Amino acid sequence: MAFFDLMHWIVFVCYLAGTISVIAGFVGQKPSALRFCALITGLGLFVHTLDLGVWLSGDFKSAPAAFYMSLLSWVVLVVFATLWRLVRVSFLGLAATPLAFLLFSASFAFSGLTVAVPKQYATFFWIVHIGSLYISMGLLAMAFGAGLAFQYMEQAIKSKAKLSGFTHQMPSLNTLDGVNRLASLLGFPLYTMGLLSGFVWSAMARKIVFTGHPREILALAAWLLFAFLFHQRFVQGWQGKKPARLAIWLFVFIVGSMLAVNWLFPMHHSLVDPT
Amino acid sequence: MKHDIHLIGLNHKTAAVEIRERFALSDKPDFARTLVDGPVSEAMALSTCNRVEILAVGQEGTDIVGHVLAHWAGVCGQPVDDLRSAVYTHTNLGAVRHIFTVASSLDSMVVGEPQILGQLKDAYRAALAQGTARVIVNRLLHKAFFVAKRVRSETEIASSAVSISYAAVELAKKIFGELSGMRAMLVGAGEMAELAAQNLLNAGIAHITVANRTLARAQELATRFKGTPIAIEEMYDHLPDTDIIISSTGSPTAVIRAKDVREVLRKRRNRSMFFIDIAVPRDIDPDVNQLDNVYLYDIDDLKEVVEENMAQRQGEATRALTIVDAETSGFALWLASLDLHPTIRDLMAQGEDLARRELAKTLRRLGPDTDERVVRCIETLALSVAQKLYHEPICFLKRRAQEEGGAEHFIDLSRRMFNLDSERVPPDAHADRKPKSIDDDNGACASDETED
């Protein structure tokens, strides 16, 4: 087995172990499992960073589709780690670790495909378009996890259910709402920047801004939903349940469109071979 | 000399409050010092509103219980027969188990309440100050604090609220997280509402507004809580700035209505609000709970939370008792080791073990070709050095064993000095030298483990 493949498998095993231990830690209320999760996922993230570094040091302009999935899973964990530093919500690990594991596992399925980034403006395009979109998706993933937790916790408090065991460990409603607020505040401008950079690149490289491809239409639809969330949150003063619910749907919509539409409608950055 | 440990006591289960009052020792701080006489060599007295207990250690086979009861009744000026009919007694491991159970709050009226551990620590400090806590009481109490810590960290015995006012605070924390910076309003002035307000203040709430029909009463309460008094008619003007509302007026109809709260929410841009309705009949329209970002708990909801938490604590108590039993068995081993012979045997075994380990290392370094005669010589040398090294301490212990009452102290000291029980020692093992550290028992190893 080549060293490169070995790193993949190490990351896979670490994220798998992290996923199992984070579930055992929160659902089974085992603090030792949570400590193990932090350790093993941290190790996985370290190896994953090296793995991506190896990839980036090569010709990323013709990187396999697996690279993009792998990068997204890395971004999800990095965004989680950053949020943890900011608001200390370790509970979001319950969303971040399994999601990172699923995305990384999915990257194995695309290892044979190559996504060719056109040579013109490749570096700039790649950094701005992919970077800002992925970070906003990582933030949305956290808002998705926080939203689900908010719905569950709010329902428990409203219905006067017993707050013990799993619920007892959950952060407060205000903390979960704070994650949604942060994700909206940072995520929407980043998502906007990601889309704009894509259109600008398209205009410069292909002399066309908007092709009418379903991927572009759905990306704009997602942007409108995101804009609605941003507006309601910061202009209309939405808090709590409504933005939580909207963030869940928005994340499902974006991930769904990214996977399904890319699969069904091959294009320049599709996950299936357009040829 | 062999010792017996006795625990003689009365508590809320065995004696009515009238009896507990008559035999209370809280105003008799010298009780343990005056008890240590004749058959009793060590003692400690614990006196709280729910229990009075005497821990006494004395020579095996003597009538320690009789001596304690006579002294106790005498100090309190009460007939000994009244005391005899109300007390329970535990001996040796029974006493050890009981102390562990009390320290872990498994014998308390409200299982899991934390005060008893503090009271036990105070009683131990008093015994230390009076010099009535020696080898056995010292060890027993430190172990009891360790067991209490284990029970609290390994079970959920104290994780949930068991009083209405505290349950309200816990719920507020689940909604708002940190309560510092939050603002509360007390509407009306029921006793339980005041208690909830006090608990909120203790939890760090920033400000309390007191709204009451009688402004004088509002002023009185506001002074107590360092808050702002307002007339109840001004309540809606202040609600947009209020996060937690505790209501307990005597009004026969709802004081706070859903449609008004909707307007308040709009003004505070949908920030969460928590309403605690302790009044009967209720002060707050139940429909308030249907509004987004608004949470309403009435007295029955809070009672239900408390009852569920109580049931959970009882379940956790069963788990906690297995910890107590395991630690009692561990303590039994230590008690047995206070005889001289097991300590001599353990010292020799430790010496031989050490010698053999070092021998193995040396032989590995010398390599497989070492002459058999040389190997035997080194082996003899190592074992001989170990035996001779332990010879003088063993002779010292044997001499001390001839002296009345002196052996246990030195045996215990030797066992700890040579770590014969392979145990982890909490850093606060010497509360007599570091009194503050009794409170933060964390079971870590301390390198300065010595005792005089």
JSON list of C-alpha atoms in Angstrom, two decimals, chain A residues 29 153-154 157-158 160 162-163 167-168 170 172-174 234-237 239-242, chain B residues 156 159 173-177 269-272 289 291-297 301 308-309:
[
{"chain": "A", "resi": 29, "resn": "GLN", "atom": "CA", "xyz": [-23.03, 9.80, 28.50]},
{"chain": "A", "resi": 153, "resn": "MET", "atom": "CA", "xyz": [-34.31, 20.82, 23.11]},
{"chain": "A", "resi": 154, "resn": "GLU", "atom": "CA", "xyz": [-37.00, 23.43, 22.54]},
{"chain": "A", "resi": 157, "resn": "ILE", "atom": "CA", "xyz": [-38.68, 22.35, 27.29]},
{"chain": "A", "resi": 158, "resn": "LYS", "atom": "CA", "xyz": [-41.99, 23.39, 25.78]},
{"chain": "A", "resi": 160, "resn": "LYS", "atom": "CA", "xyz": [-42.08, 19.91, 29.94]},
{"chain": "A", "resi": 162, "resn": "LYS", "atom": "CA", "xyz": [-37.65, 15.39, 31.60]},
{"chain": "A", "resi": 163, "resn": "LEU", "atom": "CA", "xyz": [-34.30, 17.08, 30.92]},
{"chain": "A", "resi": 167, "resn": "THR", "atom": "CA", "xyz": [-30.83, 16.42, 27.02]},
{"chain": "A", "resi": 168, "resn": "HIS", "atom": "CA", "xyz": [-29.02, 17.32, 30.22]},
{"chain": "A", "resi": 170, "resn": "MET", "atom": "CA", "xyz": [-27.05, 19.69, 25.54]},
{"chain": "A", "resi": 172, "resn": "SER", "atom": "CA", "xyz": [-28.65, 26.03, 26.27]},
{"chain": "A", "resi": 173, "resn": "LEU", "atom": "CA", "xyz": [-31.11, 27.23, 23.63]},
{"chain": "A", "resi": 174, "resn": "ASN", "atom": "CA", "xyz": [-29.37, 30.62, 23.53]},
{"chain": "A", "resi": 234, "resn": "PHE", "atom": "CA", "xyz": [-30.64, 40.51, 11.19]},
{"chain": "A", "resi": 235, "resn": "VAL", "atom": "CA", "xyz": [-33.34, 42.83, 9.87]},
{"chain": "A", "resi": 236, "resn": "GLN", "atom": "CA", "xyz": [-36.58, 41.31, 11.13]},
{"chain": "A", "resi": 237, "resn": "GLY", "atom": "CA", "xyz": [-35.07, 40.02, 14.36]},
{"chain": "A", "resi": 239, "resn": "GLN", "atom": "CA", "xyz": [-34.41, 34.23, 16.79]},
{"chain": "A", "resi": 240, "resn": "GLY", "atom": "CA", "xyz": [-34.72, 30.69, 18.01]},
{"chain": "A", "resi": 241, "resn": "LYS", "atom": "CA", "xyz": [-36.96, 28.19, 16.27]},
{"chain": "A", "resi": 242, "resn": "LYS", "atom": "CA", "xyz": [-37.58, 29.83, 12.88]},
{"chain": "B", "resi": 156, "resn": "GLU", "atom": "CA", "xyz": [-25.73, 11.50, 38.60]},
{"chain": "B", "resi": 159, "resn": "SER", "atom": "CA", "xyz": [-27.09, 16.36, 38.74]},
{"chain": "B", "resi": 173, "resn": "LYS", "atom": "CA", "xyz": [-29.95, 27.89, 32.54]},
{"chain": "B", "resi": 174, "resn": "LYS", "atom": "CA", "xyz": [-31.17, 25.46, 29.88]},
{"chain": "B", "resi": 175, "resn": "ILE", "atom": "CA", "xyz": [-32.80, 28.35, 28.06]},
{"chain": "B", "resi": 176, "resn": "PHE", "atom": "CA", "xyz": [-30.30, 31.15, 28.55]},
{"chain": "B", "resi": 177, "resn": "GLY", "atom": "CA", "xyz": [-27.05, 29.38, 29.38]},
{"chain": "B", "resi": 269, "resn": "ARG", "atom": "CA", "xyz": [-36.99, 41.47, 18.94]},
{"chain": "B", "resi": 270, "resn": "ASN", "atom": "CA", "xyz": [-37.96, 37.90, 19.80]},
{"chain": "B", "resi": 271, "resn": "ARG", "atom": "CA", "xyz": [-35.35, 37.38, 22.49]},
{"chain": "B", "resi": 272, "resn": "SER", "atom": "CA", "xyz": [-36.33, 34.40, 24.66]},
{"chain": "B", "resi": 289, "resn": "ASN", "atom": "CA", "xyz": [-46.26, 28.79, 26.16]},
{"chain": "B", "resi": 291, "resn": "LEU", "atom": "CA", "xyz": [-45.54, 31.63, 21.50]},
{"chain": "B", "resi": 292, "resn": "ASP", "atom": "CA", "xyz": [-42.17, 31.15, 19.83]},
{"chain": "B", "resi": 293, "resn": "ASN", "atom": "CA", "xyz": [-39.19, 31.79, 22.12]},
{"chain": "B", "resi": 294, "resn": "VAL", "atom": "CA", "xyz": [-41.42, 31.93, 25.20]},
{"chain": "B", "resi": 295, "resn": "TYR", "atom": "CA", "xyz": [-41.34, 29.21, 27.83]},
{"chain": "B", "resi": 296, "resn": "LEU", "atom": "CA", "xyz": [-43.85, 28.90, 30.64]},
{"chain": "B", "resi": 297, "resn": "TYR", "atom": "CA", "xyz": [-43.67, 26.61, 33.66]},
{"chain": "B", "resi": 301, "resn": "ASP", "atom": "CA", "xyz": [-44.81, 21.52, 35.93]},
{"chain": "B", "resi": 308, "resn": "GLU", "atom": "CA", "xyz": [-38.78, 13.02, 38.42]},
{"chain": "B", "resi": 309, "resn": "ASN", "atom": "CA", "xyz": [-35.43, 14.25, 39.65]}
]
